[in-house]
Each structure stands twice: as C-alpha cells, then as structure tokens.
Amino acid sequence: MAQDDQRATAQAGWAAWQRGDVATARALFEDVAAAGVATPALWLLLAQARIATGAEDLVDQALDHVLAMEPRNVAALILKGDRAADDRAATSYYQLAVSQGPSAQAADPATKALISQAQAKLARMTERFAMHLRGTMAAHPAGARFDEAVALVLGEKQLYFQSPTSFFFPGLPHRQFFPSTEFAWAADVMAATDDIEAELRAVLKEGSGLSPYVRADPTRANRGHALLDDPRWSAFHLIENGEPVPNATERFPRTMAALAKVPMPVIAARSPMALFSVLQPDTHIPPHTGMLNTRLICHLPLIVPPDCTLRVGNQIEPVERGKLMIFDDSIEHEAWNRSDATRVVLLFEVWRPELSADERAALTILFESVGLYAGGQ
C-alpha cells in the first residue's frame, strides 16, 4: 500500500468512525495496520473499533502496539486497566495513566473522562486492598511502626526523609517523633511545667523581650520565609548562640534549672539554645526543614489553647500542655494555632541519641570550625 493510499485509507476509516459506521472503520483500520504503517493513534482507534465490533480477543494486541510505541499513552493504559484480570494488574495501568500530571489533565474531554473514571476505580480498588490487608493482619498486631508501613503501602501516608538544609550526618534513623519515655531527663522537665509556665507568664505580662522567630540577616541572602520578621511567630530567648541571655538565670531560675538537666549540645557561638516560642492566634508556620539532622528539637507546651497541632513528616500530633514533643526537625514539619488565643512552648535542642560520644565530640569540633571560618582572598 503506497503512502498516499495509506493516508487515504486511514482518513476514510476516521470518517466512518465519526459517522458511527464502526464496521467499515474497523475494516479500513485493519488494512492500514496490516500494511505495518499504523501510528499509535490508529492502533488505538483500531482497538476501540475491535471493542465496538465484539472482537475482544484482538483488542489487547492493538493496545500492546500502542504502548510499545508510546508507553505512557493515557487512553491505552486505561483501556488495558479496564481489561486486566485482577485489581493488582489494573492498578498498575491506572496509576501510570493518572500520574501523567498536567499534560494528561490538559487532554481532550474524552481522555479527561477516562482519567476521572480511572481515578474512581483506583479509589475503589485501594479500598478493597486496604480491607484485605487489614482483615488479614487484624489478628497479628505489631505496633505503630508496622501500622505506618501498611499506611505507606496503601498510599494513605506520604514517605518523608531527613533533608537538612546545611549538614547531613549519614546512618541516622529516619524517625519523625521520639517518645519522651526514651529519654531519662524528660520526666524531670515535664514535672517542671507549672514552675516554667509561672516564670513565663510573669514575662508575658511585661510585654517586652519578644522578637520575630525568623529574623532577616543583612549579611545573608533572604530565603523568603513566609513569617520573616513577622511578630505572629515570636521568640523570647533564654540561651542564644551558646550563651544565656542577660539576666536569664535570675529571671528564670526554675526554667534554667530544668534545662540544666538536659544533654544539650555545647558548641561555641552556636549551642545550646533555648527559647519560648510564641505563636499568635490563627497563625500557621509553613512547611520547612531545619539545618542539621544531628539534633532533635524539643517542645514543652506551656500555654496551649484548643486546636494547636504539629506535623512532622506524615504524622500530625495535638499540642498538649506539659506533654513533651521531641522530633527530628530535619524532616519537613509545620505547625498550626487555629485558636483565638496565644500558644507558647519552651523550645530547646538535644543531641541525637544514636550519636556516640566520639561522634558528638567530632561534630562539636566540626561545627565550631565552620563557625570560625570566614574565608577570604
């Protein structure tokens, strides 16, 4: 079949298809395919024509030709999913089809309708799969870590990893929250909640000493933080850049005594650090990550109105007064105060417990060396 004849046959088949003469359309499409010159679009039309004329045993062959030439052809993937023998096979086709993103969403109305149908089918299949897995495992409970693994398999939770902005120490477990029971010092800090809150309230009444938590540094590039120099998220520093702020020990004796029991890093001009973090009503701290994965951030909630939460990775926890929250801030996290009152927590940092004494000593030297370096010509 000459090239012009092929084009004419394909056009005649398309005209027949448009007027609803599926038998004629199929016969013409078959002629082009037999000549070995069919495009992916024509193979797809042939697959649809074979469906319309009841030639079910030949449909997959046509779809396989499409996907051999265009492995991400949305319509062919969805039709393959529709014809799959079981949910798992169908899911593999549907997931690839709907994952195409904006390019697929901008497709013609017929393809958009196919995508919408595939999404609905995926949701039903996921629900059936979840019921199957959870039904199987109901008699075999294995704890929160296992439950999270199942949630990840089912797509109910997103996987997050450590992604510090400045320094990554390899080999540390990717854990979001750490139970306070794993730390010998935690109980004493929580027991001091009432005393710490009393000292905090005395300062809040004065209304001075607060500064925006995120402050612009004229010597550094502006990264454009949503709450830069914004008093809606403020800090009252107790220990800053490794040194107690003036009069902190005298004004906050019980708070400082509680912090003295905590194994905070001691790094010249850097650590320890401790502050009261003040979040105003109806304020959201947007998703962000910390600088290092060698530390954990600790929050001791002191003044907590309703509806305050903290997300670390895929885990959202309520903020509860006196309940220590210990987390890896090198994993993406964010916080909300959706109430009409102010939320305040005592914030400080501790070494990652997995680090050996030698590693902590070496990290201290390394971080101090970084702080001393200014460079130059």
CSV table of N, CA and C in Angstrom, one decimal, residues 60-126:
chain,number,residue,atom,x,y,z
A,60,ASP,N,-6.3,-6.5,23.0
A,60,ASP,CA,-5.1,-6.3,23.7
A,60,ASP,C,-3.9,-6.2,22.7
A,61,GLN,N,-4.0,-7.0,21.6
A,61,GLN,CA,-2.9,-6.9,20.6
A,61,GLN,C,-2.7,-5.5,20.1
A,62,ALA,N,-3.8,-4.8,19.8
A,62,ALA,CA,-3.8,-3.4,19.3
A,62,ALA,C,-3.3,-2.5,20.4
A,63,LEU,N,-3.7,-2.7,21.6
A,63,LEU,CA,-3.3,-1.8,22.7
A,63,LEU,C,-1.8,-2.0,23.0
A,64,ASP,N,-1.3,-3.2,22.9
A,64,ASP,CA,0.1,-3.5,23.1
A,64,ASP,C,1.0,-2.8,22.0
A,65,HIS,N,0.4,-2.7,20.8
A,65,HIS,CA,1.2,-2.0,19.8
A,65,HIS,C,1.3,-0.5,20.2
A,66,VAL,N,0.2,0.1,20.7
A,66,VAL,CA,0.2,1.5,21.1
A,66,VAL,C,1.3,1.7,22.2
A,67,LEU,N,1.2,0.8,23.2
A,67,LEU,CA,2.1,1.0,24.4
A,67,LEU,C,3.6,0.7,24.0
A,68,ALA,N,3.8,-0.1,23.0
A,68,ALA,CA,5.2,-0.4,22.6
A,68,ALA,C,5.8,0.9,22.0
A,69,MET,N,5.0,1.7,21.3
A,69,MET,CA,5.5,2.9,20.7
A,69,MET,C,5.4,4.1,21.7
A,70,GLU,N,4.3,4.1,22.5
A,70,GLU,CA,4.1,5.2,23.5
A,70,GLU,C,3.7,4.6,24.8
A,71,PRO,N,4.7,4.2,25.6
A,71,PRO,CA,4.5,3.5,26.9
A,71,PRO,C,3.6,4.3,27.9
A,72,ARG,N,3.5,5.6,27.7
A,72,ARG,CA,2.7,6.4,28.6
A,72,ARG,C,1.4,7.0,28.0
A,73,ASN,N,1.0,6.3,27.0
A,73,ASN,CA,-0.3,6.7,26.3
A,73,ASN,C,-1.4,6.5,27.3
A,74,VAL,N,-2.0,7.6,27.7
A,74,VAL,CA,-3.0,7.6,28.7
A,74,VAL,C,-4.2,6.7,28.4
A,75,ALA,N,-4.8,6.9,27.2
A,75,ALA,CA,-6.0,6.2,26.8
A,75,ALA,C,-5.7,4.7,26.7
A,76,ALA,N,-4.6,4.3,26.2
A,76,ALA,CA,-4.2,2.9,26.0
A,76,ALA,C,-4.0,2.3,27.4
A,77,LEU,N,-3.3,3.0,28.3
A,77,LEU,CA,-3.1,2.5,29.7
A,77,LEU,C,-4.5,2.2,30.4
A,78,ILE,N,-5.4,3.1,30.2
A,78,ILE,CA,-6.7,3.0,30.9
A,78,ILE,C,-7.5,1.8,30.3
A,79,LEU,N,-7.4,1.7,29.0
A,79,LEU,CA,-8.1,0.6,28.4
A,79,LEU,C,-7.5,-0.8,28.8
A,80,LYS,N,-6.2,-0.8,28.9
A,80,LYS,CA,-5.5,-2.0,29.4
A,80,LYS,C,-6.0,-2.3,30.9
A,81,GLY,N,-6.1,-1.3,31.7
A,81,GLY,CA,-6.5,-1.4,33.0
A,81,GLY,C,-7.9,-2.0,33.1
A,82,ASP,N,-8.8,-1.5,32.2
A,82,ASP,CA,-10.2,-1.9,32.2
A,82,ASP,C,-10.3,-3.4,31.8
A,83,ARG,N,-9.3,-3.9,31.1
A,83,ARG,CA,-9.3,-5.3,30.6
A,83,ARG,C,-8.5,-6.2,31.5
A,84,ALA,N,-7.8,-5.7,32.5
A,84,ALA,CA,-7.0,-6.5,33.3
A,84,ALA,C,-7.7,-7.6,34.1
A,85,ALA,N,-7.0,-8.7,34.4
A,85,ALA,CA,-7.6,-9.8,35.0
A,85,ALA,C,-7.9,-9.7,36.5
A,86,ASP,N,-7.2,-8.8,37.1
A,86,ASP,CA,-7.4,-8.6,38.6
A,86,ASP,C,-7.0,-7.2,39.0
A,87,ASP,N,-7.4,-6.8,40.2
A,87,ASP,CA,-7.2,-5.4,40.7
A,87,ASP,C,-5.7,-5.0,40.7
A,88,ARG,N,-4.8,-5.9,41.0
A,88,ARG,CA,-3.4,-5.5,41.1
A,88,ARG,C,-2.9,-5.2,39.7
A,89,ALA,N,-3.3,-6.0,38.7
A,89,ALA,CA,-2.8,-5.7,37.3
A,89,ALA,C,-3.5,-4.4,36.8
A,90,ALA,N,-4.8,-4.2,37.1
A,90,ALA,CA,-5.4,-3.0,36.7
A,90,ALA,C,-4.8,-1.8,37.3
A,91,THR,N,-4.5,-1.9,38.6
A,91,THR,CA,-3.9,-0.7,39.3
A,91,THR,C,-2.7,-0.3,38.7
A,92,SER,N,-1.8,-1.2,38.2
A,92,SER,CA,-0.5,-0.8,37.6
A,92,SER,C,-0.8,0.1,36.4
A,93,TYR,N,-1.8,-0.2,35.6
A,93,TYR,CA,-2.1,0.6,34.4
A,93,TYR,C,-2.7,1.9,34.8
A,94,TYR,N,-3.7,1.9,35.7
A,94,TYR,CA,-4.4,3.1,36.1
A,94,TYR,C,-3.5,4.1,36.8
A,95,GLN,N,-2.6,3.6,37.6
A,95,GLN,CA,-1.7,4.5,38.4
A,95,GLN,C,-0.8,5.2,37.4
A,96,LEU,N,-0.2,4.5,36.4
A,96,LEU,CA,0.7,5.2,35.5
A,96,LEU,C,-0.1,6.2,34.6
A,97,ALA,N,-1.3,5.9,34.3
A,97,ALA,CA,-2.1,6.8,33.5
A,97,ALA,C,-2.4,8.1,34.3
A,98,VAL,N,-2.9,8.0,35.5
A,98,VAL,CA,-3.3,9.2,36.2
A,98,VAL,C,-2.1,10.0,36.8
A,99,SER,N,-0.9,9.3,36.7
A,99,SER,CA,0.3,10.0,37.2
A,99,SER,C,0.9,10.9,36.2
A,100,GLN,N,0.3,11.0,35.0
A,100,GLN,CA,0.9,11.8,33.9
A,100,GLN,C,0.9,13.3,34.2
A,101,GLY,N,0.1,13.7,35.2
A,101,GLY,CA,0.1,15.1,35.6
A,101,GLY,C,-0.6,16.1,34.7
A,102,PRO,N,-0.1,17.4,34.7
A,102,PRO,CA,-0.8,18.4,33.9
A,102,PRO,C,-1.0,18.1,32.4
A,103,SER,N,0.0,17.4,31.9
A,103,SER,CA,-0.1,17.1,30.4
A,103,SER,C,-1.4,16.2,30.1
A,104,ALA,N,-1.6,15.2,31.1
A,104,ALA,CA,-2.8,14.4,30.9
A,104,ALA,C,-4.1,15.2,31.2
A,105,GLN,N,-4.0,16.0,32.2
A,105,GLN,CA,-5.2,16.8,32.6
A,105,GLN,C,-5.6,17.8,31.5
A,106,ALA,N,-4.6,18.2,30.7
A,106,ALA,CA,-4.9,19.1,29.6
A,106,ALA,C,-5.4,18.4,28.3
A,107,ALA,N,-5.6,17.1,28.4
A,107,ALA,CA,-6.0,16.4,27.2
A,107,ALA,C,-7.4,16.7,26.8
A,108,ASP,N,-7.9,16.0,25.7
A,108,ASP,CA,-9.2,16.3,25.2
A,108,ASP,C,-10.3,15.8,26.2
A,109,PRO,N,-11.5,16.2,26.1
A,109,PRO,CA,-12.6,15.9,27.0
A,109,PRO,C,-12.7,14.4,27.2
A,110,ALA,N,-12.6,13.6,26.1
A,110,ALA,CA,-12.8,12.1,26.2
A,110,ALA,C,-11.7,11.5,27.1
A,111,THR,N,-10.5,12.0,26.9
A,111,THR,CA,-9.4,11.4,27.8
A,111,THR,C,-9.6,11.9,29.2
A,112,LYS,N,-10.0,13.1,29.4
A,112,LYS,CA,-10.2,13.6,30.8
A,112,LYS,C,-11.3,12.7,31.5
A,113,ALA,N,-12.3,12.3,30.7
A,113,ALA,CA,-13.4,11.5,31.3
A,113,ALA,C,-12.8,10.1,31.6
A,114,LEU,N,-11.9,9.6,30.8
A,114,LEU,CA,-11.3,8.3,31.1
A,114,LEU,C,-10.4,8.4,32.4
A,115,ILE,N,-9.7,9.5,32.5
A,115,ILE,CA,-8.9,9.7,33.7
A,115,ILE,C,-9.7,9.7,34.9
A,116,SER,N,-10.8,10.5,34.9
A,116,SER,CA,-11.7,10.6,36.0
A,116,SER,C,-12.3,9.2,36.4
A,117,GLN,N,-12.7,8.4,35.4
A,117,GLN,CA,-13.2,7.1,35.7
A,117,GLN,C,-12.1,6.2,36.3
A,118,ALA,N,-10.9,6.3,35.8
A,118,ALA,CA,-9.8,5.5,36.3
A,118,ALA,C,-9.5,5.9,37.8
A,119,GLN,N,-9.5,7.2,38.1
A,119,GLN,CA,-9.3,7.6,39.5
A,119,GLN,C,-10.4,7.0,40.4
A,120,ALA,N,-11.6,7.0,40.0
A,120,ALA,CA,-12.7,6.4,40.8
A,120,ALA,C,-12.4,4.9,41.0
A,121,LYS,N,-12.0,4.2,39.9
A,121,LYS,CA,-11.8,2.8,40.0
A,121,LYS,C,-10.6,2.5,40.9
A,122,LEU,N,-9.5,3.4,40.8
A,122,LEU,CA,-8.4,3.2,41.7
A,122,LEU,C,-8.8,3.3,43.1
A,123,ALA,N,-9.7,4.3,43.4
A,123,ALA,CA,-10.1,4.5,44.8
A,123,ALA,C,-10.8,3.3,45.3
A,124,ARG,N,-11.7,2.7,44.5
A,124,ARG,CA,-12.4,1.5,44.9
A,124,ARG,C,-11.4,0.3,45.1
A,125,MET,N,-10.5,0.2,44.2
A,125,MET,CA,-9.5,-0.9,44.3
A,125,MET,C,-8.6,-0.7,45.6
A,126,THR,N,-8.2,0.5,45.9
A,126,THR,CA,-7.4,0.8,47.0
A,126,THR,C,-8.2,0.4,48.3
